[in-house]
Amino acid sequence: MASTAAGKQRIPKVAKVKNKAPAEVQITAEQLLREAKERELELLPPPPKQKITDKEELNDYKLKKRKGFEDNIRKNRTVISNWIKYAQWEESLQEVQRARSIYERALDVDHRNIALWLKYAELEMKSRQVNHARNIWDRAVTILPRVNQFWYKYTYMEEMLGNVAGCRQVFERWMHWEPEEQAWHSYINFELRYKEVDQARTIYERYILYTRKHHNHVC
């Protein structure tokens, strides 16, 4: 009877095998992985050291990005969009001097690229570097005087700065190139905004002479 009783006692051992189903083993494995990741997070350095690590990582990131930009430029220096992207990336990091240097290098490659001058001047204006912006517009209109967009933006900037006399000088330089009709109207409207009616009238008379001369020349 003892052996029979012993046999009956061994039966529950078979039932324990059912608890080792594959699905439960898989869930346990996922839980272990999740817990392992959580433990990794718990082992991160304390906040002060973390800041230093972030700075080092940022510097590494900057170096890698700059290397990537420089590599792209070396492959094809004439693709101006690569230069602009590079400069804008530096600008996003508040690295204005670096961005400025990139634009200058790009102008050495293609000083007749309109987008390049516009982006460069935009950088200086957003950075509130008025004299730098003025210098860029001045260079741009000297090199590409037939690009009206430069003149429009140059005069607009001077007027927004309250530099009425300076704005008038830029308009005068522009009219010397006998631009399109809209440019003359912009100059006239500028003078009218400051109640300079006589100035506006004089400019209009000059415009009429210009159109007659141009008409006779075409005929």
PDB file of C-alpha atoms in Angstrom:
ATOM      1  CA  MET A   1       0.000   0.000   0.000  1.00  0.00           C
ATOM      2  CA  ALA A   2       2.955   2.197   0.718  1.00  0.00           C
ATOM      3  CA  SER A   3       4.210   1.784  -2.829  1.00  0.00           C
ATOM      4  CA  THR A   4       0.712   2.536  -4.190  1.00  0.00           C
ATOM      5  CA  ALA A   5       0.504   5.630  -2.021  1.00  0.00           C
ATOM      6  CA  ALA A   6       3.942   6.636  -3.265  1.00  0.00           C
ATOM      7  CA  GLY A   7       2.725   6.098  -6.827  1.00  0.00           C
ATOM      8  CA  LYS A   8      -0.285   8.340  -6.219  1.00  0.00           C
ATOM      9  CA  GLN A   9       2.009  11.034  -4.808  1.00  0.00           C
ATOM     10  CA  ARG A  10       4.079  11.035  -8.013  1.00  0.00           C
ATOM     11  CA  ILE A  11       1.073  11.862 -10.269  1.00  0.00           C
ATOM     12  CA  PRO A  12       1.095  15.665  -9.558  1.00  0.00           C
ATOM     13  CA  LYS A  13       4.647  15.837 -10.998  1.00  0.00           C
ATOM     14  CA  VAL A  14       3.157  15.195 -14.471  1.00  0.00           C
ATOM     15  CA  ALA A  15       0.820  18.180 -14.093  1.00  0.00           C
ATOM     16  CA  LYS A  16       3.789  20.523 -13.557  1.00  0.00           C
ATOM     17  CA  VAL A  17       4.926  19.970 -17.163  1.00  0.00           C
ATOM     18  CA  LYS A  18       1.773  21.756 -18.402  1.00  0.00           C
ATOM     19  CA  ASN A  19       3.026  25.012 -16.800  1.00  0.00           C
ATOM     20  CA  LYS A  20       5.992  25.098 -19.188  1.00  0.00           C
ATOM     21  CA  ALA A  21       3.947  25.954 -22.274  1.00  0.00           C
ATOM     22  CA  PRO A  22       5.871  27.784 -25.119  1.00  0.00           C
ATOM     23  CA  ALA A  23       3.601  30.848 -25.009  1.00  0.00           C
ATOM     24  CA  GLU A  24       4.476  31.481 -21.372  1.00  0.00           C
ATOM     25  CA  VAL A  25       8.189  31.068 -22.083  1.00  0.00           C
ATOM     26  CA  GLN A  26       7.937  33.696 -24.907  1.00  0.00           C
ATOM     27  CA  ILE A  27       6.158  36.195 -22.671  1.00  0.00           C
ATOM     28  CA  THR A  28       8.800  35.690 -20.014  1.00  0.00           C
ATOM     29  CA  ALA A  29      11.550  36.355 -22.582  1.00  0.00           C
ATOM     30  CA  GLU A  30       9.880  39.638 -23.668  1.00  0.00           C
ATOM     31  CA  GLN A  31       9.553  40.680 -20.058  1.00  0.00           C
ATOM     32  CA  LEU A  32      13.237  39.957 -19.464  1.00  0.00           C
ATOM     33  CA  LEU A  33      14.252  42.071 -22.461  1.00  0.00           C
ATOM     34  CA  ARG A  34      12.029  44.893 -21.312  1.00  0.00           C
ATOM     35  CA  GLU A  35      13.401  44.743 -17.801  1.00  0.00           C
ATOM     36  CA  ALA A  36      16.954  44.645 -19.154  1.00  0.00           C
ATOM     37  CA  LYS A  37      16.322  47.885 -21.094  1.00  0.00           C
ATOM     38  CA  GLU A  38      14.803  49.477 -18.018  1.00  0.00           C
ATOM     39  CA  ARG A  39      17.864  48.506 -16.007  1.00  0.00           C
ATOM     40  CA  GLU A  40      20.094  50.068 -18.662  1.00  0.00           C
ATOM     41  CA  LEU A  41      18.180  53.326 -18.303  1.00  0.00           C
ATOM     42  CA  GLU A  42      18.612  53.181 -14.558  1.00  0.00           C
ATOM     43  CA  LEU A  43      22.370  52.839 -14.996  1.00  0.00           C
ATOM     44  CA  LEU A  44      22.725  56.158 -16.917  1.00  0.00           C
ATOM     45  CA  PRO A  45      25.120  58.727 -15.364  1.00  0.00           C
ATOM     46  CA  PRO A  46      23.654  61.315 -12.971  1.00  0.00           C
ATOM     47  CA  PRO A  47      22.410  64.624 -14.503  1.00  0.00           C
ATOM     48  CA  PRO A  48      25.646  66.670 -14.136  1.00  0.00           C
ATOM     49  CA  LYS A  49      27.698  64.084 -16.019  1.00  0.00           C
ATOM     50  CA  GLN A  50      24.898  63.671 -18.539  1.00  0.00           C
ATOM     51  CA  LYS A  51      25.215  67.349 -19.529  1.00  0.00           C
ATOM     52  CA  ILE A  52      28.915  66.903 -20.273  1.00  0.00           C
ATOM     53  CA  THR A  53      28.141  63.802 -22.289  1.00  0.00           C
ATOM     54  CA  ASP A  54      25.527  65.727 -24.290  1.00  0.00           C
ATOM     55  CA  LYS A  55      28.020  68.495 -25.063  1.00  0.00           C
ATOM     56  CA  GLU A  56      30.599  65.984 -26.225  1.00  0.00           C
ATOM     57  CA  GLU A  57      28.000  64.214 -28.331  1.00  0.00           C
ATOM     58  CA  LEU A  58      26.928  67.537 -29.841  1.00  0.00           C
ATOM     59  CA  ASN A  59      30.519  68.364 -30.740  1.00  0.00           C
ATOM     60  CA  ASP A  60      30.945  64.945 -32.324  1.00  0.00           C
ATOM     61  CA  TYR A  61      27.717  65.483 -34.236  1.00  0.00           C
ATOM     62  CA  LYS A  62      28.923  68.890 -35.472  1.00  0.00           C
ATOM     63  CA  LEU A  63      32.245  67.461 -36.626  1.00  0.00           C
ATOM     64  CA  LYS A  64      30.545  64.649 -38.540  1.00  0.00           C
ATOM     65  CA  LYS A  65      28.039  67.008 -40.157  1.00  0.00           C
ATOM     66  CA  ARG A  66      30.747  69.483 -41.165  1.00  0.00           C
ATOM     67  CA  LYS A  67      32.829  66.695 -42.624  1.00  0.00           C
ATOM     68  CA  GLY A  68      29.796  65.529 -44.605  1.00  0.00           C
ATOM     69  CA  PHE A  69      29.152  69.028 -45.961  1.00  0.00           C
ATOM     70  CA  GLU A  70      32.817  69.555 -46.828  1.00  0.00           C
ATOM     71  CA  ASP A  71      32.949  66.176 -48.589  1.00  0.00           C
ATOM     72  CA  ASN A  72      29.918  67.095 -50.697  1.00  0.00           C
ATOM     73  CA  ILE A  73      31.508  70.402 -51.631  1.00  0.00           C
ATOM     74  CA  ARG A  74      34.782  68.740 -52.589  1.00  0.00           C
ATOM     75  CA  LYS A  75      32.915  66.335 -54.867  1.00  0.00           C
ATOM     76  CA  ASN A  76      31.294  69.188 -56.770  1.00  0.00           C
ATOM     77  CA  ARG A  77      32.130  72.770 -55.798  1.00  0.00           C
ATOM     78  CA  THR A  78      29.757  74.249 -58.379  1.00  0.00           C
ATOM     79  CA  VAL A  79      26.564  72.875 -56.772  1.00  0.00           C
ATOM     80  CA  ILE A  80      25.651  76.053 -54.897  1.00  0.00           C
ATOM     81  CA  SER A  81      22.704  74.435 -53.102  1.00  0.00           C
ATOM     82  CA  ASN A  82      25.240  72.382 -51.098  1.00  0.00           C
ATOM     83  CA  TRP A  83      26.961  75.571 -49.959  1.00  0.00           C
ATOM     84  CA  ILE A  84      23.638  77.168 -48.980  1.00  0.00           C
ATOM     85  CA  LYS A  85      22.529  74.099 -47.002  1.00  0.00           C
ATOM     86  CA  TYR A  86      25.872  74.090 -45.206  1.00  0.00           C
ATOM     87  CA  ALA A  87      25.641  77.787 -44.314  1.00  0.00           C
ATOM     88  CA  GLN A  88      22.008  77.493 -43.194  1.00  0.00           C
ATOM     89  CA  TRP A  89      22.906  74.547 -40.974  1.00  0.00           C
ATOM     90  CA  GLU A  90      25.622  76.631 -39.289  1.00  0.00           C
ATOM     91  CA  GLU A  91      23.128  79.464 -38.924  1.00  0.00           C
ATOM     92  CA  SER A  92      20.685  77.092 -37.186  1.00  0.00           C
ATOM     93  CA  LEU A  93      23.409  76.525 -34.574  1.00  0.00           C
ATOM     94  CA  GLN A  94      23.843  80.306 -34.150  1.00  0.00           C
ATOM     95  CA  GLU A  95      27.276  79.973 -35.770  1.00  0.00           C
ATOM     96  CA  VAL A  96      26.928  83.198 -37.763  1.00  0.00           C
ATOM     97  CA  GLN A  97      30.651  83.687 -38.345  1.00  0.00           C
ATOM     98  CA  ARG A  98      30.995  80.162 -39.728  1.00  0.00           C
ATOM     99  CA  ALA A  99      27.943  80.650 -41.963  1.00  0.00           C
ATOM    100  CA  ARG A 100      29.383  83.944 -43.206  1.00  0.00           C
ATOM    101  CA  SER A 101      32.664  82.245 -44.056  1.00  0.00           C
ATOM    102  CA  ILE A 102      30.844  79.544 -46.050  1.00  0.00           C
ATOM    103  CA  TYR A 103      28.904  82.137 -48.058  1.00  0.00           C
ATOM    104  CA  GLU A 104      32.129  83.994 -48.864  1.00  0.00           C
ATOM    105  CA  ARG A 105      33.767  80.750 -50.031  1.00  0.00           C
ATOM    106  CA  ALA A 106      30.706  80.020 -52.169  1.00  0.00           C
ATOM    107  CA  LEU A 107      30.841  83.485 -53.770  1.00  0.00           C
ATOM    108  CA  ASP A 108      34.432  82.760 -54.773  1.00  0.00           C
ATOM    109  CA  VAL A 109      33.025  79.812 -56.704  1.00  0.00           C
ATOM    110  CA  ASP A 110      30.026  81.595 -58.283  1.00  0.00           C
ATOM    111  CA  HIS A 111      29.659  85.321 -57.601  1.00  0.00           C
ATOM    112  CA  ARG A 112      26.837  85.635 -60.127  1.00  0.00           C
ATOM    113  CA  ASN A 113      24.465  83.287 -58.328  1.00  0.00           C
ATOM    114  CA  ILE A 114      21.387  85.302 -57.308  1.00  0.00           C
ATOM    115  CA  ALA A 115      20.127  82.868 -54.647  1.00  0.00           C
ATOM    116  CA  LEU A 116      23.506  82.935 -52.949  1.00  0.00           C
ATOM    117  CA  TRP A 117      23.488  86.707 -52.487  1.00  0.00           C
ATOM    118  CA  LEU A 118      19.873  86.656 -51.288  1.00  0.00           C
ATOM    119  CA  LYS A 119      20.515  83.959 -48.676  1.00  0.00           C
ATOM    120  CA  TYR A 120      23.700  85.651 -47.512  1.00  0.00           C
ATOM    121  CA  ALA A 121      21.989  89.013 -47.031  1.00  0.00           C
ATOM    122  CA  GLU A 122      19.069  87.281 -45.322  1.00  0.00           C
ATOM    123  CA  LEU A 123      21.473  85.748 -42.806  1.00  0.00           C
ATOM    124  CA  GLU A 124      22.871  89.157 -41.878  1.00  0.00           C
ATOM    125  CA  MET A 125      19.456  90.790 -41.608  1.00  0.00           C
ATOM    126  CA  LYS A 126      18.067  88.014 -39.402  1.00  0.00           C
ATOM    127  CA  SER A 127      21.174  88.339 -37.246  1.00  0.00           C
ATOM    128  CA  ARG A 128      20.548  92.112 -37.075  1.00  0.00           C
ATOM    129  CA  GLN A 129      23.977  92.766 -38.566  1.00  0.00           C
ATOM    130  CA  VAL A 130      22.883  95.876 -40.461  1.00  0.00           C
ATOM    131  CA  ASN A 131      26.299  97.003 -41.686  1.00  0.00           C
ATOM    132  CA  HIS A 132      27.130  93.512 -42.892  1.00  0.00           C
ATOM    133  CA  ALA A 133      23.783  93.286 -44.703  1.00  0.00           C
ATOM    134  CA  ARG A 134      24.309  96.717 -46.258  1.00  0.00           C
ATOM    135  CA  ASN A 135      27.752  95.664 -47.438  1.00  0.00           C
ATOM    136  CA  ILE A 136      26.337  92.520 -49.077  1.00  0.00           C
ATOM    137  CA  TRP A 137      23.556  94.383 -50.878  1.00  0.00           C
ATOM    138  CA  ASP A 138      26.076  96.970 -52.043  1.00  0.00           C
ATOM    139  CA  ARG A 139      28.342  94.265 -53.460  1.00  0.00           C
ATOM    140  CA  ALA A 140      25.395  92.452 -55.038  1.00  0.00           C
ATOM    141  CA  VAL A 141      24.015  95.486 -56.912  1.00  0.00           C
ATOM    142  CA  THR A 142      27.524  96.442 -58.037  1.00  0.00           C
ATOM    143  CA  ILE A 143      28.209  93.002 -59.500  1.00  0.00           C
ATOM    144  CA  LEU A 144      24.670  92.322 -60.779  1.00  0.00           C
ATOM    145  CA  PRO A 145      23.028  95.740 -61.298  1.00  0.00           C
ATOM    146  CA  ARG A 146      20.331  94.345 -63.583  1.00  0.00           C
ATOM    147  CA  VAL A 147      18.894  92.091 -60.892  1.00  0.00           C
ATOM    148  CA  ASN A 148      15.972  94.219 -59.685  1.00  0.00           C
ATOM    149  CA  GLN A 149      15.278  91.925 -56.742  1.00  0.00           C
ATOM    150  CA  PHE A 150      18.499  93.089 -55.095  1.00  0.00           C
ATOM    151  CA  TRP A 151      17.528  96.749 -55.423  1.00  0.00           C
ATOM    152  CA  TYR A 152      13.996  96.183 -54.125  1.00  0.00           C
ATOM    153  CA  LYS A 153      15.281  94.391 -51.048  1.00  0.00           C
ATOM    154  CA  TYR A 154      18.109  96.894 -50.512  1.00  0.00           C
ATOM    155  CA  THR A 155      15.783  99.936 -50.603  1.00  0.00           C
ATOM    156  CA  TYR A 156      13.194  98.149 -48.459  1.00  0.00           C
ATOM    157  CA  MET A 157      15.795  97.384 -45.796  1.00  0.00           C
ATOM    158  CA  GLU A 158      17.033 100.986 -45.674  1.00  0.00           C
ATOM    159  CA  GLU A 159      13.513 102.352 -45.410  1.00  0.00           C
ATOM    160  CA  MET A 160      12.592  99.886 -42.663  1.00  0.00           C
ATOM    161  CA  LEU A 161      15.678 101.065 -40.771  1.00  0.00           C
ATOM    162  CA  GLY A 162      14.434 104.648 -41.085  1.00  0.00           C
ATOM    163  CA  ASN A 163      17.412 105.564 -43.235  1.00  0.00           C
ATOM    164  CA  VAL A 164      15.459 107.740 -45.670  1.00  0.00           C
ATOM    165  CA  ALA A 165      18.508 109.546 -47.079  1.00  0.00           C
ATOM    166  CA  GLY A 166      20.337 106.261 -47.571  1.00  0.00           C
ATOM    167  CA  CYS A 167      17.290 104.727 -49.226  1.00  0.00           C
ATOM    168  CA  ARG A 168      17.078 107.673 -51.631  1.00  0.00           C
ATOM    169  CA  GLN A 169      20.752 107.217 -52.551  1.00  0.00           C
ATOM    170  CA  VAL A 170      20.135 103.557 -53.358  1.00  0.00           C
ATOM    171  CA  PHE A 171      17.139 104.482 -55.523  1.00  0.00           C
ATOM    172  CA  GLU A 172      19.274 107.033 -57.385  1.00  0.00           C
ATOM    173  CA  ARG A 173      21.934 104.413 -58.065  1.00  0.00           C
ATOM    174  CA  TRP A 174      19.208 102.084 -59.293  1.00  0.00           C
ATOM    175  CA  MET A 175      17.649 104.649 -61.661  1.00  0.00           C
ATOM    176  CA  HIS A 176      21.074 105.176 -63.231  1.00  0.00           C
ATOM    177  CA  TRP A 177      20.646 101.710 -64.749  1.00  0.00           C
ATOM    178  CA  GLU A 178      17.326 102.747 -66.330  1.00  0.00           C
ATOM    179  CA  PRO A 179      15.314  99.858 -64.845  1.00  0.00           C
ATOM    180  CA  GLU A 180      11.770  98.679 -65.518  1.00  0.00           C
ATOM    181  CA  GLU A 181       8.722 100.906 -65.080  1.00  0.00           C
ATOM    182  CA  GLN A 182       7.817  99.395 -61.695  1.00  0.00           C
ATOM    183  CA  ALA A 183      11.171 100.480 -60.265  1.00  0.00           C
ATOM    184  CA  TRP A 184      10.478 104.130 -61.150  1.00  0.00           C
ATOM    185  CA  HIS A 185       7.030 103.901 -59.570  1.00  0.00           C
ATOM    186  CA  SER A 186       8.582 102.449 -56.423  1.00  0.00           C
ATOM    187  CA  TYR A 187      10.902 105.443 -56.200  1.00  0.00           C
ATOM    188  CA  ILE A 188       8.037 107.898 -56.769  1.00  0.00           C
ATOM    189  CA  ASN A 189       5.862 106.190 -54.145  1.00  0.00           C
ATOM    190  CA  PHE A 190       8.775 106.247 -51.712  1.00  0.00           C
ATOM    191  CA  GLU A 191       9.027 110.047 -52.000  1.00  0.00           C
ATOM    192  CA  LEU A 192       5.267 110.447 -51.695  1.00  0.00           C
ATOM    193  CA  ARG A 193       5.252 108.433 -48.469  1.00  0.00           C
ATOM    194  CA  TYR A 194       7.474 111.160 -46.985  1.00  0.00           C
ATOM    195  CA  LYS A 195       5.407 114.012 -48.515  1.00  0.00           C
ATOM    196  CA  GLU A 196       8.252 114.909 -50.879  1.00  0.00           C
ATOM    197  CA  VAL A 197       5.887 115.913 -53.699  1.00  0.00           C
ATOM    198  CA  ASP A 198       8.454 117.985 -55.614  1.00  0.00           C
ATOM    199  CA  GLN A 199      10.944 115.121 -55.505  1.00  0.00           C
ATOM    200  CA  ALA A 200       8.279 112.728 -56.724  1.00  0.00           C
ATOM    201  CA  ARG A 201       7.353 115.078 -59.579  1.00  0.00           C
ATOM    202  CA  THR A 202      10.982 115.400 -60.646  1.00  0.00           C
ATOM    203  CA  ILE A 203      11.420 111.633 -60.674  1.00  0.00           C
ATOM    204  CA  TYR A 204       8.247 111.242 -62.731  1.00  0.00           C
ATOM    205  CA  GLU A 205       9.542 113.765 -65.281  1.00  0.00           C
ATOM    206  CA  ARG A 206      12.810 111.836 -65.506  1.00  0.00           C
ATOM    207  CA  TYR A 207      10.826 108.670 -66.043  1.00  0.00           C
ATOM    208  CA  ILE A 208       8.870 110.273 -68.922  1.00  0.00           C
ATOM    209  CA  LEU A 209      12.137 111.348 -70.572  1.00  0.00           C
ATOM    210  CA  TYR A 210      13.490 107.835 -70.117  1.00  0.00           C
ATOM    211  CA  THR A 211      10.417 106.230 -71.727  1.00  0.00           C
ATOM    212  CA  ARG A 212      10.545 108.648 -74.682  1.00  0.00           C
ATOM    213  CA  LYS A 213      14.225 107.957 -75.205  1.00  0.00           C
ATOM    214  CA  HIS A 214      13.619 104.241 -74.962  1.00  0.00           C
ATOM    215  CA  HIS A 215      10.680 104.476 -77.386  1.00  0.00           C
ATOM    216  CA  ASN A 216      12.723 106.467 -79.931  1.00  0.00           C
ATOM    217  CA  HIS A 217      15.570 104.016 -79.593  1.00  0.00           C
ATOM    218  CA  VAL A 218      13.223 101.085 -80.345  1.00  0.00           C
ATOM    219  CA  CYS A 219      11.703 102.893 -83.322  1.00  0.00           C
TER     220      CYS A 219
END
